[in-house]
Coordinates of C-alpha atoms in Angstrom, one line a residue:
M1165 CA -98.6 76.7 99.6
D1166 CA -96.3 78.4 101.9
V1167 CA -93.8 81.0 101.0
G1168 CA -90.9 78.5 101.0
E1169 CA -92.5 76.2 98.5
L1170 CA -93.3 79.1 96.3
L1171 CA -89.7 80.2 96.4
S1172 CA -88.4 76.7 95.5
F1173 CA -91.0 76.0 92.7
K1174 CA -89.6 75.5 89.2
P1175 CA -91.7 75.1 86.2
L1176 CA -91.3 72.0 83.8
S1177 CA -88.8 72.6 81.0
T1178 CA -90.2 72.7 77.5
P1179 CA -88.4 71.6 74.3
K1180 CA -86.4 74.4 72.8
R1181 CA -87.7 75.8 69.6
Y1182 CA -85.1 76.1 66.8
Q1183 CA -84.6 79.6 65.7
P1184 CA -83.5 80.5 62.2
G1185 CA -79.7 80.0 61.9
D1186 CA -79.4 77.2 64.5
L1187 CA -79.1 74.4 61.8
D1188 CA -76.3 76.3 60.1
E1189 CA -74.3 76.3 63.2
E1190 CA -74.7 72.5 63.6
E1191 CA -73.5 71.9 60.0
E1192 CA -70.5 74.1 60.6
D1193 CA -69.5 71.9 63.6
Y1194 CA -69.9 68.8 61.5
D1195 CA -67.7 70.2 58.7
K1196 CA -65.2 71.3 61.2
H1197 CA -65.0 67.8 62.7
K1198 CA -64.7 66.2 59.3
K1199 CA -61.9 68.7 58.4
M1200 CA -60.0 67.9 61.5
K1201 CA -60.3 64.2 60.9
K1202 CA -58.9 64.7 57.4
I1203 CA -56.0 66.8 58.7
H1204 CA -55.2 64.0 61.2
K1205 CA -55.3 61.5 58.4
M1206 CA -53.0 63.5 56.2
K1207 CA -50.6 64.0 59.1
A1208 CA -50.4 60.3 59.7
S1209 CA -49.6 59.5 56.0
E1210 CA -47.0 62.3 56.0
I1211 CA -45.4 60.8 59.1
E1212 CA -45.5 57.4 57.4
R1213 CA -43.9 58.8 54.2
L1214 CA -41.2 60.5 56.2
E1215 CA -40.4 57.4 58.1
R1216 CA -40.2 55.4 54.8
E1217 CA -37.9 57.9 53.2
K1218 CA -35.7 57.9 56.3
K1219 CA -35.5 54.1 56.1
E1220 CA -34.6 54.1 52.4
K1221 CA -32.0 56.7 53.0
Q1222 CA -30.4 54.5 55.7
E1223 CA -30.5 51.5 53.4
E1224 CA -28.9 53.6 50.6
E1225 CA -26.1 54.7 52.9
A1226 CA -25.5 51.1 54.0
R1227 CA -25.3 50.0 50.4
A1228 CA -22.9 52.8 49.5
K1229 CA -20.7 51.9 52.4
K1230 CA -20.6 48.3 51.3
E1231 CA -19.7 49.2 47.7
E1232 CA -17.0 51.5 49.0
E1233 CA -15.6 48.6 51.0
Q1234 CA -15.7 46.3 47.9
D1235 CA -14.0 49.0 45.8
M1236 CA -11.2 49.2 48.4
I1237 CA -10.7 45.4 48.4
Q1238 CA -10.7 45.4 44.5
K1239 CA -8.1 48.2 44.5
L1240 CA -5.9 46.2 46.9
V1241 CA -6.2 43.1 44.7
E1242 CA -5.4 45.2 41.6
S1243 CA -2.4 46.8 43.3
S1244 CA -0.9 43.3 43.6
E1245 CA -1.5 42.5 39.9
P1246 CA 1.2 43.4 37.3
K1247 CA 0.4 46.4 35.2
E1248 CA 1.0 46.6 31.5
N1249 CA 3.8 49.1 31.9
D1250 CA 5.4 47.0 34.7
I1251 CA 8.9 45.7 33.9
L1252 CA 8.7 41.9 34.0
D1253 CA 11.3 41.0 36.7
E1254 CA 11.4 38.3 39.3
T1255 CA 9.1 40.1 41.7
T1256 CA 6.5 40.8 39.0
L1257 CA 6.7 37.2 37.8
K1258 CA 6.1 35.9 41.4
R1259 CA 3.1 38.1 41.7
M1260 CA 1.7 36.9 38.4
L1261 CA 2.2 33.2 39.3
L1262 CA 0.7 33.8 42.8
L1263 CA -2.4 35.4 41.3
F1264 CA -2.7 32.5 38.7
E1265 CA -2.4 29.9 41.5
K1266 CA -5.0 31.7 43.6
R1267 CA -7.5 31.9 40.7
A1268 CA -6.9 28.3 39.7
L1269 CA -7.5 27.2 43.3
R1270 CA -10.6 29.3 43.6
N1271 CA -12.0 28.0 40.3
Q1272 CA -11.4 24.5 41.5
E1273 CA -13.2 25.2 44.8
M1274 CA -16.2 26.8 43.1
R1275 CA -16.6 23.9 40.7
I1276 CA -16.5 21.4 43.6
K1277 CA -18.9 23.5 45.7
F1278 CA -21.4 24.2 42.8
P1279 CA -21.0 21.4 40.3
E1280 CA -24.5 21.8 38.9
S1281 CA -24.6 25.6 38.9
P1282 CA -22.3 27.1 36.1
D1283 CA -23.5 30.6 37.0
K1284 CA -21.8 30.2 40.4
F1285 CA -18.4 29.2 39.1
M1286 CA -18.4 31.1 35.8
E1287 CA -16.9 34.3 37.2
S1288 CA -14.0 32.4 38.7
E1289 CA -13.4 30.7 35.3
L1290 CA -13.3 34.0 33.5
E1291 CA -10.8 35.3 36.1
L1292 CA -8.7 32.1 35.6
H1293 CA -8.7 32.6 31.8
E1294 CA -7.6 36.2 32.2
A1295 CA -4.8 35.1 34.5
I1296 CA -3.6 32.6 31.9
Q1297 CA -3.6 35.3 29.2
E1298 CA -1.5 37.5 31.4
L1299 CA 1.2 34.8 31.7
H1300 CA 2.0 35.3 27.9
A1301 CA 4.2 38.2 29.0
I1302 CA 6.7 35.6 30.4
A1303 CA 7.5 34.5 26.8
T1304 CA 9.1 37.9 26.3
V1305 CA 11.8 37.1 29.0
P1306 CA 13.0 33.5 28.5
D1307 CA 15.7 34.2 31.1
L1308 CA 13.0 33.9 33.7
Y1309 CA 12.0 30.4 32.7
P1310 CA 14.2 28.7 35.3
L1311 CA 12.4 30.8 38.1
M1312 CA 9.0 29.8 36.7
V1313 CA 10.1 26.2 36.8
Q1314 CA 11.4 26.7 40.4
L1315 CA 8.1 28.1 41.5
N1316 CA 6.3 24.9 40.3
A1317 CA 4.2 26.7 37.7
I1318 CA 4.6 24.0 35.1
P1319 CA 2.6 21.3 37.0
S1320 CA -0.2 23.8 37.7
L1321 CA -0.4 24.7 34.0
L1322 CA -0.3 21.2 32.7
E1323 CA -3.0 20.2 35.3
L1324 CA -5.4 22.6 33.5
L1325 CA -5.0 20.7 30.2
S1326 CA -7.6 18.3 31.6
H1327 CA -9.9 21.1 32.8
E1328 CA -13.6 20.4 32.1
N1329 CA -13.9 23.7 30.2
T1330 CA -12.0 23.3 26.9
D1331 CA -11.6 27.1 26.7
I1332 CA -9.2 26.8 29.6
S1333 CA -7.2 23.9 28.2
V1334 CA -7.0 25.7 24.8
A1335 CA -5.7 28.8 26.6
V1336 CA -3.0 26.8 28.3
V1337 CA -2.1 25.1 24.9
D1338 CA -1.8 28.6 23.4
L1339 CA 0.4 29.7 26.2
L1340 CA 2.7 26.6 26.0
Q1341 CA 3.0 27.1 22.3
E1342 CA 4.3 30.6 22.8
L1343 CA 6.6 29.6 25.6
T1344 CA 8.2 26.8 23.6
D1345 CA 8.6 28.8 20.4
V1346 CA 12.0 27.9 19.0
D1347 CA 13.0 31.5 18.2
I1348 CA 12.3 32.6 21.8
L1349 CA 14.0 29.5 23.3
N1350 CA 17.1 30.3 21.2
E1351 CA 17.5 33.6 23.1
S1352 CA 18.2 31.7 26.4
T1353 CA 19.9 28.3 26.4
E1354 CA 19.5 27.9 30.2
G1355 CA 15.8 29.0 30.1
A1356 CA 15.1 26.6 27.2
E1357 CA 16.8 23.6 28.9
A1358 CA 14.9 24.3 32.2
L1359 CA 11.5 24.7 30.6
V1360 CA 11.8 21.7 28.2
E1361 CA 13.1 19.4 31.0
A1362 CA 10.3 20.4 33.3
L1363 CA 7.7 19.8 30.6
L1364 CA 9.0 16.4 29.8
N1365 CA 9.3 15.4 33.4
Q1366 CA 5.6 16.2 33.8
Q1367 CA 4.7 14.0 30.8
V1368 CA 3.6 16.9 28.6
I1369 CA 3.4 14.8 25.4
S1370 CA 1.0 12.3 27.0
L1371 CA -1.2 15.1 28.4
L1372 CA -1.3 17.0 25.1
L1373 CA -2.3 13.8 23.2
H1374 CA -5.0 13.1 25.8
N1375 CA -6.3 16.6 25.3
L1376 CA -6.2 16.3 21.5
Q1377 CA -8.7 13.4 21.7
R1378 CA -11.5 15.6 23.0
M1379 CA -11.0 18.6 20.7
D1380 CA -13.8 19.3 18.3
E1381 CA -12.4 20.9 15.2
N1382 CA -15.8 22.1 14.1
V1383 CA -15.4 24.7 16.8
K1384 CA -12.9 27.4 15.6
E1385 CA -11.2 27.9 19.0
E1386 CA -10.7 24.1 19.5
A1387 CA -9.4 23.8 15.9
D1388 CA -6.8 26.5 16.8
G1389 CA -6.0 24.4 19.9
V1390 CA -5.2 21.4 17.8
H1391 CA -3.0 23.5 15.6
N1392 CA -1.1 24.9 18.6
T1393 CA -0.7 21.4 20.1
L1394 CA 1.0 20.2 16.9
A1395 CA 3.2 23.3 17.0
I1396 CA 4.3 22.5 20.6
I1397 CA 5.2 19.0 19.5
E1398 CA 7.1 20.3 16.5
N1399 CA 9.0 22.8 18.8
L1400 CA 9.9 20.0 21.3
V1401 CA 11.1 17.7 18.5
E1402 CA 13.3 20.5 17.0
L1403 CA 14.9 21.0 20.4
K1404 CA 15.1 17.3 21.3
P1405 CA 15.2 15.2 18.1
H1406 CA 15.5 11.9 20.2
L1407 CA 11.9 12.5 21.3
V1408 CA 10.6 11.4 17.8
S1409 CA 10.4 7.7 18.6
E1410 CA 8.8 8.2 22.0
I1411 CA 6.2 10.6 20.6
G1412 CA 5.3 8.1 17.9
K1413 CA 4.8 5.3 20.5
Q1414 CA 2.7 7.4 22.8
G1415 CA 0.0 7.7 20.2
L1416 CA 0.6 10.7 18.0
L1417 CA 1.2 8.5 14.9
Q1418 CA -2.1 6.9 15.5
W1419 CA -3.9 10.2 16.0
L1420 CA -2.3 11.7 12.8
L1421 CA -3.5 8.7 10.7
K1422 CA -7.0 9.1 12.1
R1423 CA -6.9 12.8 11.4
L1424 CA -5.9 12.2 7.8
K1425 CA -9.0 10.0 7.3
S1426 CA -11.4 12.6 8.9
K1427 CA -13.3 15.0 6.7
L1428 CA -13.2 18.1 8.8
P1429 CA -13.4 21.8 7.8
A1430 CA -10.0 22.8 9.2
E1431 CA -7.8 22.0 6.2
Q1432 CA -4.9 23.9 7.7
N1433 CA -4.8 21.3 10.5
K1434 CA -4.8 18.5 8.0
L1435 CA -1.8 20.2 6.3
Y1436 CA 0.0 20.5 9.6
A1437 CA -0.8 16.9 10.4
T1438 CA 0.9 15.7 7.2
E1439 CA 4.0 17.9 8.0
I1440 CA 4.3 16.4 11.5
L1441 CA 3.9 12.9 10.0
S1442 CA 6.8 13.6 7.7
I1443 CA 8.9 14.8 10.6
L1444 CA 8.1 11.7 12.6
L1445 CA 9.0 9.3 9.8
Q1446 CA 12.2 11.1 8.6
N1447 CA 15.3 9.2 9.7
N1448 CA 13.4 7.0 12.2
V1449 CA 13.0 3.3 11.5
E1450 CA 10.9 2.7 14.5
N1451 CA 8.2 5.1 13.4
K1452 CA 8.3 3.8 9.8
T1453 CA 7.7 0.3 11.1
L1454 CA 5.0 1.4 13.5
L1455 CA 3.2 3.2 10.6
G1456 CA 3.0 -0.1 8.7
E1457 CA 1.7 -1.9 11.7
L1458 CA -1.0 0.7 12.2
G1459 CA -2.2 0.2 8.6
G1460 CA -0.7 3.6 7.6
I1461 CA 0.4 2.4 4.1
D1462 CA -3.2 1.7 3.2
I1463 CA -4.4 5.0 4.7
L1464 CA -1.8 7.0 2.7
L1465 CA -2.7 5.2 -0.5
Q1466 CA -6.4 5.9 0.1
Q1467 CA -5.7 9.6 0.7
L1468 CA -3.6 9.8 -2.5
A1469 CA -6.1 7.9 -4.6
Q1470 CA -8.3 11.0 -4.9
Y1471 CA -5.6 12.8 -6.9
K1472 CA -5.4 10.1 -9.5
R1473 CA -7.6 12.0 -12.0
H1474 CA -8.1 15.3 -10.3
D1475 CA -5.6 18.0 -9.3
P1476 CA -5.7 19.5 -5.8
A1477 CA -8.2 22.4 -5.7
T1478 CA -6.1 24.8 -3.5
A1479 CA -2.5 25.5 -2.7
E1480 CA -3.0 24.0 0.8
E1481 CA -4.4 20.8 -0.7
C1482 CA -1.5 20.7 -3.2
E1483 CA 0.9 20.8 -0.2
I1484 CA -1.0 18.1 1.6
M1485 CA -0.7 15.8 -1.5
E1486 CA 3.1 16.5 -1.7
N1487 CA 3.5 15.7 2.1
L1488 CA 1.6 12.5 1.7
F1489 CA 3.9 11.4 -1.1
D1490 CA 6.9 12.3 1.0
A1491 CA 5.5 10.3 4.0
L1492 CA 4.9 7.3 1.7
C1493 CA 8.5 7.5 0.3
C1494 CA 9.9 7.6 3.8
S1495 CA 7.8 4.6 4.8
L1496 CA 9.0 2.5 1.8
M1497 CA 12.6 2.6 3.1
V1498 CA 11.6 -0.2 5.5
S1499 CA 11.3 -3.7 3.9
T1500 CA 8.1 -4.7 5.6
N1501 CA 6.4 -1.6 4.3
K1502 CA 7.4 -2.5 0.7
E1503 CA 5.5 -5.7 1.1
L1504 CA 2.5 -3.9 2.5
F1505 CA 2.7 -1.5 -0.4
L1506 CA 2.7 -4.4 -2.9
K1507 CA -0.2 -6.1 -1.2
G1508 CA -2.2 -2.8 -1.0
E1509 CA -1.8 -2.5 -4.8
G1510 CA 0.2 0.6 -4.4
L1511 CA 2.1 0.0 -7.7
Q1512 CA -1.1 -0.2 -9.7
L1513 CA -2.2 3.2 -8.2
M1514 CA 1.1 4.8 -8.9
N1515 CA 1.2 3.4 -12.5
L1516 CA -2.2 4.9 -13.2
M1517 CA -1.1 8.3 -11.8
L1518 CA 2.0 8.1 -14.0
R1519 CA -0.2 7.7 -17.1
E1520 CA -2.4 10.7 -16.2
K1521 CA -0.8 14.1 -16.9
K1522 CA -1.8 15.4 -13.5
L1523 CA 0.2 16.9 -10.7
S1524 CA 0.2 13.6 -8.9
R1525 CA 2.5 12.1 -11.6
N1526 CA 5.6 13.8 -10.0
G1527 CA 5.0 12.3 -6.6
S1528 CA 4.0 8.9 -7.9
L1529 CA 7.3 8.7 -9.9
K1530 CA 9.3 9.3 -6.7
V1531 CA 7.2 6.6 -4.9
V1532 CA 7.8 4.0 -7.6
N1533 CA 11.6 4.7 -7.3
Y1534 CA 11.5 4.1 -3.6
A1535 CA 9.4 1.0 -3.9
L1536 CA 11.7 -0.6 -6.5
I1537 CA 15.2 0.4 -5.1
G1538 CA 17.4 -2.1 -3.2
P1539 CA 17.4 -5.9 -2.8
D1540 CA 14.1 -5.8 -0.9
G1541 CA 12.5 -4.2 -4.0
K1542 CA 12.8 -7.3 -6.1
D1543 CA 9.1 -8.3 -5.8
N1544 CA 8.0 -4.8 -6.6
C1545 CA 10.3 -4.7 -9.7
N1546 CA 8.8 -7.9 -11.1
K1547 CA 5.2 -6.7 -10.4
F1548 CA 5.9 -3.4 -12.1
V1549 CA 6.9 -5.2 -15.3
D1550 CA 3.8 -7.5 -15.0
I1551 CA 1.4 -4.5 -14.7
L1552 CA 2.8 -3.1 -17.9
G1553 CA 4.9 -0.5 -16.1
L1554 CA 7.5 -0.5 -18.9
R1555 CA 4.9 1.2 -21.2
T1556 CA 4.6 3.9 -18.6
I1557 CA 8.2 4.5 -17.6
F1558 CA 9.9 4.5 -21.0
P1559 CA 7.9 7.4 -22.6
L1560 CA 9.0 9.4 -19.5
F1561 CA 12.6 8.2 -20.1
M1562 CA 12.5 9.2 -23.8
K1563 CA 11.2 12.7 -23.1
T1564 CA 11.5 14.7 -19.9
P1565 CA 8.5 17.0 -19.2
K1566 CA 9.6 20.6 -19.5
K1567 CA 7.3 22.4 -17.0
N1568 CA 4.0 22.1 -15.3
R1569 CA 1.3 24.6 -14.2
K1570 CA 2.3 24.4 -10.6
K1571 CA 5.3 23.3 -8.5
M1572 CA 6.9 20.0 -9.7
L1573 CA 10.1 18.1 -10.0
T1574 CA 13.0 19.7 -11.8
A1575 CA 14.2 18.1 -15.0
E1576 CA 17.2 16.7 -13.3
E1577 CA 15.1 15.2 -10.4
H1578 CA 12.7 13.7 -12.9
E1579 CA 15.5 12.1 -15.0
E1580 CA 17.2 10.8 -11.8
H1581 CA 14.0 9.0 -10.7
V1582 CA 13.3 7.5 -14.1
I1583 CA 16.9 6.3 -14.5
S1584 CA 17.0 4.9 -11.0
I1585 CA 13.7 2.9 -11.6
I1586 CA 15.2 1.4 -14.8
A1587 CA 18.5 0.6 -13.0
S1588 CA 16.6 -1.1 -10.1
M1589 CA 14.6 -3.3 -12.5
L1590 CA 17.8 -4.3 -14.3
R1591 CA 19.4 -5.2 -10.9
N1592 CA 16.3 -7.1 -9.5
C1593 CA 14.4 -8.6 -12.4
R1594 CA 15.0 -12.1 -13.6
G1595 CA 13.5 -14.5 -16.2
T1596 CA 10.8 -13.2 -18.5
Q1597 CA 10.6 -9.8 -16.8
R1598 CA 14.3 -9.1 -17.4
S1599 CA 13.9 -10.2 -21.1
R1600 CA 11.0 -7.9 -21.6
L1601 CA 13.0 -5.0 -20.1
L1602 CA 16.2 -5.6 -22.2
S1603 CA 14.2 -6.0 -25.4
K1604 CA 13.0 -2.3 -25.0
F1605 CA 16.6 -1.2 -25.8
S1606 CA 16.6 -3.0 -29.1
E1607 CA 13.3 -1.8 -30.5
N1608 CA 12.7 1.1 -32.8
D1609 CA 16.3 1.2 -34.2
H1610 CA 17.8 1.4 -30.7
E1611 CA 16.2 4.8 -29.9
K1612 CA 16.5 4.1 -26.2
V1613 CA 20.2 3.5 -26.5
D1614 CA 20.6 6.8 -28.3
R1615 CA 18.6 8.5 -25.5
L1616 CA 20.8 6.8 -22.8
L1617 CA 24.0 8.1 -24.4
E1618 CA 22.5 11.5 -24.8
L1619 CA 21.9 11.6 -21.0
H1620 CA 25.4 10.2 -20.4
F1621 CA 27.0 13.1 -22.2
K1622 CA 24.7 15.6 -20.5
Y1623 CA 25.6 14.5 -17.0
M1624 CA 29.2 14.0 -18.0
E1625 CA 29.5 17.7 -18.8
K1626 CA 27.9 18.5 -15.4
V1627 CA 30.4 16.4 -13.5
D1628 CA 33.4 17.8 -15.5
S1629 CA 32.1 21.3 -14.7
V1630 CA 31.9 20.7 -10.9
D1631 CA 35.3 18.9 -10.9
A1632 CA 36.9 21.9 -12.5
E1633 CA 35.2 24.2 -9.9
L1634 CA 36.3 22.0 -7.0
E1635 CA 39.9 22.1 -8.4
R1636 CA 39.8 25.9 -8.5
K1637 CA 38.5 26.0 -4.9
N1638 CA 41.2 23.6 -3.7
A1639 CA 43.9 25.8 -5.4
A1640 CA 42.5 29.0 -3.9
E1641 CA 41.7 27.7 -0.4
K1642 CA 42.5 24.9 1.9
E1643 CA 42.0 21.4 0.7
M1644 CA 38.5 19.9 1.1
D1645 CA 37.8 16.6 2.7
E1646 CA 37.5 13.6 0.3
D1647 CA 34.0 12.7 1.5
E1648 CA 32.9 16.3 1.2
I1649 CA 34.2 16.4 -2.4
Y1650 CA 32.5 13.1 -3.3
L1651 CA 29.1 14.3 -1.9
K1652 CA 29.4 17.5 -3.8
R1653 CA 30.0 15.6 -7.0
L1654 CA 27.1 13.3 -6.3
D1655 CA 24.7 16.2 -5.8
S1656 CA 25.9 17.8 -9.0
G1657 CA 25.0 14.9 -11.3
L1658 CA 27.6 12.1 -10.6
F1659 CA 24.9 9.9 -9.0
T1660 CA 22.7 10.0 -12.1
L1661 CA 25.7 9.5 -14.3
Q1662 CA 26.7 6.4 -12.4
L1663 CA 23.2 4.9 -12.8
I1664 CA 23.2 5.8 -16.6
D1665 CA 26.5 4.0 -17.0
Y1666 CA 25.3 1.0 -14.9
I1667 CA 22.4 0.7 -17.3
M1668 CA 24.8 0.9 -20.2
L1669 CA 26.9 -1.9 -18.9
E1670 CA 23.9 -4.1 -18.1
I1671 CA 22.3 -3.8 -21.5
C1672 CA 25.6 -4.3 -23.3
A1673 CA 26.1 -7.5 -21.4
G1674 CA 22.6 -8.9 -21.6
S1675 CA 21.2 -7.6 -25.0
P1676 CA 22.0 -8.7 -28.5
P1677 CA 25.4 -7.5 -29.9
S1678 CA 23.8 -4.7 -31.9
V1679 CA 23.2 -2.8 -28.6
K1680 CA 26.9 -2.8 -27.7
Q1681 CA 27.8 -1.9 -31.3
R1682 CA 25.4 1.1 -31.1
V1683 CA 26.9 2.2 -27.8
T1684 CA 30.5 2.0 -29.2
L1685 CA 29.6 3.8 -32.4
I1686 CA 28.1 6.8 -30.6
L1687 CA 31.0 7.0 -28.1
N1688 CA 33.5 7.0 -31.0
Q1689 CA 31.5 9.7 -32.8
R1690 CA 31.6 11.9 -29.8
G1691 CA 35.2 11.2 -29.2
A1692 CA 34.5 9.6 -25.8
S1693 CA 36.5 6.9 -24.2
L1694 CA 35.4 3.6 -22.8
K1695 CA 38.1 4.1 -20.1
T1696 CA 36.1 7.0 -18.6
I1697 CA 33.0 4.8 -18.2
R1698 CA 35.1 2.1 -16.6
H1699 CA 36.5 4.6 -14.1
I1700 CA 33.1 5.9 -13.2
M1701 CA 31.8 2.4 -12.6
R1702 CA 34.8 1.3 -10.5
E1703 CA 34.2 4.5 -8.3
Y1704 CA 30.5 3.5 -8.1
A1705 CA 31.4 -0.1 -7.0
G1706 CA 33.6 1.3 -4.3
N1707 CA 31.0 3.6 -2.8
L1708 CA 27.8 1.5 -2.8
G1709 CA 25.1 2.8 -0.4
D1710 CA 23.5 1.0 2.6
D1711 CA 20.5 -0.4 0.7
G1712 CA 21.3 -4.0 1.7
D1713 CA 23.4 -6.0 4.1
A1714 CA 27.2 -6.5 3.8
E1715 CA 26.7 -9.7 1.8
W1716 CA 24.5 -8.1 -0.8
K1717 CA 27.0 -5.2 -1.0
E1718 CA 29.9 -7.5 -1.7
L1719 CA 28.0 -9.5 -4.3
E1720 CA 26.8 -6.3 -6.0
Q1721 CA 30.4 -4.9 -6.1
Q1722 CA 31.6 -8.2 -7.7
H1723 CA 28.8 -8.0 -10.3
I1724 CA 29.6 -4.4 -11.3
L1725 CA 33.3 -5.2 -11.6
Q1726 CA 32.5 -8.2 -13.8
L1727 CA 30.3 -5.9 -16.0
V1728 CA 33.2 -3.5 -16.3
D1729 CA 35.6 -6.2 -17.3
K1730 CA 33.2 -7.5 -20.0
F1731 CA 32.7 -3.9 -21.2

């Protein structure tokens, strides 16, 4: 081997032996690597967390900005709304009506857009309801009514009466009731005229009646809506009395009769229905006739039948009963209704009520009087005698009830009705019915003649007293009109006195001589003159009422004057 090879020779490398401590160094490297890896991982999660927080912050800022924008919009809207302390002038009224129109339109749009999703249009409905409530402020300034009409607010309001949500229609009814309040309308003649004309031009009665049909009185709010609807009608009738016939024809009369038959919890509404019924029938022949055609006489009799043997339980029910009796009396002023009353066995029901000592006796006495009076009461007079009505009426003639537990007729009203019934029967009954009637004055030693003369002197004193008072007034003041004086005397007892003396003349002419002898005897004992009675009856003949036609009136005058001559 030469020197060069020796110099370049390298021995084979052998595996290195581990020395004590080498393993520890390797473990340390491993731990260091693991630690570094963990640190990198932690940094990555921290970066992710920071990025997430940054994103959330950006979203929060965007949301806050959006809310701020919405608040600004709301403030702008609210700034256009009238405040509570705003003075209601023309500008404020215009803003109120503009807001109402916008909300009504928005609600309509939302309902069309989402008909099956109430949650989508409910908010707009609440806003509309709120806008209607704010319009109540207009009722405090009736002078602004013409401007409200000019801005076409009335058609928009009435359109909401047919709104799908009855809460909205009830709110409109409530508003209209306040706007048409008579006390408020009296503050401004121009405002009242403008509002009422606008309502009538938009067929308010028809719309209100249509809305009434869908009201459920088992729901308190809707029951209040019914009450307010009737109040609106009452207000309109008070301002425009000529509307009574039109309202009856448009269906209110039919609805009222239906309401009377219904057994609903809202007794206050039934009471109001009876009051409105009385208003519609008063002094209106068309509505009285229509009531008969709609079967109203039978309905009134059915409603009154429950008080035959039982008194009303509450003050409201008592008032309902009295209104029903008044409505029936009004109806009986039409001839056709007297026939329906007879066919419906109304006389039999009234006769039973008269025999019972209940509160219904007062009303039934008045009804019998209206059923028998006049030439068209002839059939009812004969029927009353046939159903033994004389046994009922003469005990009431002999003794006037002094008082009752509750409201009732006064003694004078009671005596007037009883005497009028007897006078009607003497005027209308013929044949056996008349004989049975006249025989009553002869029985029991002419006790009924004595009672008749007792009443004559009682009412004679009343008339003499009022005549003296009228003479004093004439002397002290300017002279009163003759018609005015006569009406005053009639109200003070002259009408009842005329009927008493008419009965006296009839029984003296048609009964045995003993009756006339008894009358003459008592008159002489009391120092009274036959001349006074003749004078009263001639005055009566010259002022007969309008119960029949001209021919009947002439015949009746002749008959009375013949009785006077005989007397």
